[in-house]
């Protein structure tokens, strides 16, 4: 299972992001796109891992990251996994 640490966007941001992606998609080569409802920002890609790792990582990550204050960000680029 491919695992990563990420955050999602508020609904309004997701709608605007997906509208922009819809305009760009036809101009690019065929690719496997993230589902519109699953857009996210990846902070750490953990690669292929055993599913059991989720049970070990989730509690400490939720405890540490759940206490972080909300933040604002601006998207200036994008990337992909080959």
mmCIF file of N, CA and C in Angstrom, residues 23-73:
data_model
loop_
_atom_site.group_PDB
_atom_site.id
_atom_site.type_symbol
_atom_site.label_atom_id
_atom_site.label_comp_id
_atom_site.label_asym_id
_atom_site.label_seq_id
_atom_site.Cartn_x
_atom_site.Cartn_y
_atom_site.Cartn_z
ATOM 1 N N UNK A 23 -9.480 22.578 -16.883
ATOM 2 C CA UNK A 23 -9.061 23.383 -18.029
ATOM 3 C C UNK A 23 -7.718 22.912 -18.597
ATOM 4 N N UNK A 24 -6.850 22.427 -17.733
ATOM 5 C CA UNK A 24 -5.494 22.043 -18.140
ATOM 6 C C UNK A 24 -5.426 20.606 -18.659
ATOM 7 N N UNK A 25 -6.203 19.715 -18.077
ATOM 8 C CA UNK A 25 -6.136 18.284 -18.402
ATOM 9 C C UNK A 25 -6.147 17.977 -19.899
ATOM 10 N N UNK A 26 -7.052 18.560 -20.669
ATOM 11 C CA UNK A 26 -7.099 18.217 -22.102
ATOM 12 C C UNK A 26 -5.838 18.633 -22.876
ATOM 13 N N UNK A 27 -5.056 19.525 -22.317
ATOM 14 C CA UNK A 27 -3.866 20.030 -23.001
ATOM 15 C C UNK A 27 -2.618 19.200 -22.697
ATOM 16 N N UNK A 28 -2.734 18.244 -21.791
ATOM 17 C CA UNK A 28 -1.581 17.434 -21.368
ATOM 18 C C UNK A 28 -1.708 15.999 -21.845
ATOM 19 N N UNK A 29 -0.590 15.310 -21.810
ATOM 20 C CA UNK A 29 -0.581 13.893 -22.178
ATOM 21 C C UNK A 29 -1.420 13.091 -21.189
ATOM 22 N N UNK A 30 -1.847 11.929 -21.620
ATOM 23 C CA UNK A 30 -2.647 11.053 -20.757
ATOM 24 C C UNK A 30 -1.894 10.764 -19.457
ATOM 25 N N UNK A 31 -2.622 10.768 -18.359
ATOM 26 C CA UNK A 31 -2.020 10.516 -17.045
ATOM 27 C C UNK A 31 -3.080 9.940 -16.117
ATOM 28 N N UNK A 32 -2.635 9.413 -15.026
ATOM 29 C CA UNK A 32 -3.532 8.930 -13.978
ATOM 30 C C UNK A 32 -3.685 10.064 -12.968
ATOM 31 N N UNK A 33 -4.825 10.723 -12.990
ATOM 32 C CA UNK A 33 -5.053 11.900 -12.152
ATOM 33 C C UNK A 33 -5.654 11.521 -10.806
ATOM 34 N N UNK A 34 -5.378 12.326 -9.796
ATOM 35 C CA UNK A 34 -6.009 12.162 -8.485
ATOM 36 C C UNK A 34 -7.487 12.479 -8.646
ATOM 37 N N UNK A 35 -8.336 11.672 -8.026
ATOM 38 C CA UNK A 35 -9.782 11.936 -8.083
ATOM 39 C C UNK A 35 -10.066 13.345 -7.560
ATOM 40 N N UNK A 36 -11.023 14.057 -8.145
ATOM 41 C CA UNK A 36 -11.323 15.428 -7.700
ATOM 42 C C UNK A 36 -11.582 15.548 -6.196
ATOM 43 N N UNK A 37 -12.192 14.533 -5.594
ATOM 44 C CA UNK A 37 -12.494 14.592 -4.161
ATOM 45 C C UNK A 37 -11.302 14.201 -3.286
ATOM 46 N N UNK A 38 -10.200 13.842 -3.910
ATOM 47 C CA UNK A 38 -9.033 13.376 -3.152
ATOM 48 C C UNK A 38 -7.810 14.275 -3.318
ATOM 49 N N UNK A 39 -7.979 15.487 -3.839
ATOM 50 C CA UNK A 39 -6.850 16.403 -3.992
ATOM 51 C C UNK A 39 -6.234 16.666 -2.619
ATOM 52 N N UNK A 40 -4.926 16.797 -2.565
ATOM 53 C CA UNK A 40 -4.241 16.968 -1.284
ATOM 54 C C UNK A 40 -2.846 17.553 -1.491
ATOM 55 N N UNK A 41 -2.248 17.958 -0.397
ATOM 56 C CA UNK A 41 -0.847 18.372 -0.392
ATOM 57 C C UNK A 41 -0.088 17.299 0.379
ATOM 58 N N UNK A 42 0.911 16.710 -0.253
ATOM 59 C CA UNK A 42 1.701 15.670 0.387
ATOM 60 C C UNK A 42 2.890 16.304 1.107
ATOM 61 N N UNK A 43 3.020 16.005 2.386
ATOM 62 C CA UNK A 43 4.159 16.488 3.169
ATOM 63 C C UNK A 43 5.275 15.455 3.214
ATOM 64 N N UNK A 44 4.902 14.183 3.204
ATOM 65 C CA UNK A 44 5.905 13.115 3.233
ATOM 66 C C UNK A 44 5.350 11.895 2.512
ATOM 67 N N UNK A 45 6.103 11.381 1.568
ATOM 68 C CA UNK A 45 5.721 10.161 0.862
ATOM 69 C C UNK A 45 6.486 9.005 1.483
ATOM 70 N N UNK A 46 5.758 8.021 1.982
ATOM 71 C CA UNK A 46 6.372 6.893 2.678
ATOM 72 C C UNK A 46 6.567 5.682 1.774
ATOM 73 N N UNK A 47 6.058 5.755 0.565
ATOM 74 C CA UNK A 47 6.232 4.660 -0.390
ATOM 75 C C UNK A 47 5.381 3.447 -0.057
ATOM 76 N N UNK A 48 5.767 2.325 -0.627
ATOM 77 C CA UNK A 48 5.044 1.070 -0.397
ATOM 78 C C UNK A 48 5.328 0.571 1.017
ATOM 79 N N UNK A 49 4.262 0.381 1.787
ATOM 80 C CA UNK A 49 4.394 -0.058 3.177
ATOM 81 C C UNK A 49 3.320 -1.095 3.489
ATOM 82 N N UNK A 50 3.550 -1.842 4.532
ATOM 83 C CA UNK A 50 2.541 -2.772 5.029
ATOM 84 C C UNK A 50 1.380 -1.961 5.602
ATOM 85 N N UNK A 51 0.162 -2.413 5.392
ATOM 86 C CA UNK A 51 -1.012 -1.703 5.900
ATOM 87 C C UNK A 51 -0.970 -1.579 7.420
ATOM 88 N N UNK A 52 -0.353 -2.512 8.097
ATOM 89 C CA UNK A 52 -0.253 -2.485 9.558
ATOM 90 C C UNK A 52 0.483 -1.241 10.060
ATOM 91 N N UNK A 53 1.302 -0.629 9.221
ATOM 92 C CA UNK A 53 2.031 0.566 9.627
ATOM 93 C C UNK A 53 1.073 1.712 9.969
ATOM 94 N N UNK A 54 -0.074 1.750 9.323
ATOM 95 C CA UNK A 54 -1.056 2.806 9.593
ATOM 96 C C UNK A 54 -1.450 2.799 11.068
ATOM 97 N N UNK A 55 -1.715 1.630 11.601
ATOM 98 C CA UNK A 55 -2.128 1.514 13.009
ATOM 99 C C UNK A 55 -1.038 1.988 13.965
ATOM 100 N N UNK A 56 0.210 1.825 13.585
ATOM 101 C CA UNK A 56 1.317 2.262 14.442
ATOM 102 C C UNK A 56 1.604 3.751 14.294
ATOM 103 N N UNK A 57 1.464 4.290 13.082
ATOM 104 C CA UNK A 57 1.782 5.693 12.838
ATOM 105 C C UNK A 57 0.652 6.666 13.154
ATOM 106 N N UNK A 58 -0.576 6.256 12.920
ATOM 107 C CA UNK A 58 -1.701 7.181 13.054
ATOM 108 C C UNK A 58 -1.817 7.817 14.442
ATOM 109 N N UNK A 59 -1.806 7.076 15.533
ATOM 110 C CA UNK A 59 -1.972 7.723 16.844
ATOM 111 C C UNK A 59 -0.917 8.788 17.166
ATOM 112 N N UNK A 60 0.389 8.509 17.007
ATOM 113 C CA UNK A 60 1.354 9.576 17.316
ATOM 114 C C UNK A 60 1.262 10.763 16.346
ATOM 115 N N UNK A 61 0.965 10.502 15.076
ATOM 116 C CA UNK A 61 0.820 11.607 14.125
ATOM 117 C C UNK A 61 -0.389 12.468 14.459
ATOM 118 N N UNK A 62 -1.503 11.831 14.764
ATOM 119 C CA UNK A 62 -2.705 12.583 15.127
ATOM 120 C C UNK A 62 -2.480 13.402 16.392
ATOM 121 N N UNK A 63 -1.773 12.842 17.362
ATOM 122 C CA UNK A 63 -1.511 13.556 18.606
ATOM 123 C C UNK A 63 -0.646 14.797 18.359
ATOM 124 N N UNK A 64 0.374 14.658 17.544
ATOM 125 C CA UNK A 64 1.279 15.790 17.284
ATOM 126 C C UNK A 64 0.709 16.787 16.289
ATOM 127 N N UNK A 65 0.182 16.288 15.182
ATOM 128 C CA UNK A 65 -0.281 17.176 14.125
ATOM 129 C C UNK A 65 -1.667 17.747 14.391
ATOM 130 N N UNK A 66 -2.477 17.036 15.148
ATOM 131 C CA UNK A 66 -3.827 17.510 15.460
ATOM 132 C C UNK A 66 -3.827 18.782 16.282
ATOM 133 N N UNK A 67 -2.769 19.034 16.989
ATOM 134 C CA UNK A 67 -2.680 20.224 17.835
ATOM 135 C C UNK A 67 -2.164 21.447 17.077
ATOM 136 N N UNK A 68 -1.736 21.264 15.838
ATOM 137 C CA UNK A 68 -1.218 22.394 15.062
ATOM 138 C C UNK A 68 -2.334 23.369 14.704
ATOM 139 N N UNK A 69 -2.004 24.625 14.713
ATOM 140 C CA UNK A 69 -2.972 25.650 14.320
ATOM 141 C C UNK A 69 -3.216 25.574 12.815
ATOM 142 N N UNK A 70 -4.377 26.011 12.419
ATOM 143 C CA UNK A 70 -4.709 26.095 11.005
ATOM 144 C C UNK A 70 -3.726 27.033 10.318
ATOM 145 N N UNK A 71 -3.457 26.804 9.057
ATOM 146 C CA UNK A 71 -2.519 27.661 8.360
ATOM 147 C C UNK A 71 -3.056 28.008 6.975
ATOM 148 N N UNK A 72 -2.551 29.081 6.434
ATOM 149 C CA UNK A 72 -2.898 29.479 5.081
ATOM 150 C C UNK A 72 -1.700 29.193 4.188
ATOM 151 N N UNK A 73 -1.998 28.835 2.959
ATOM 152 C CA UNK A 73 -0.939 28.541 2.004
ATOM 153 C C UNK A 73 -1.376 28.990 0.621
#
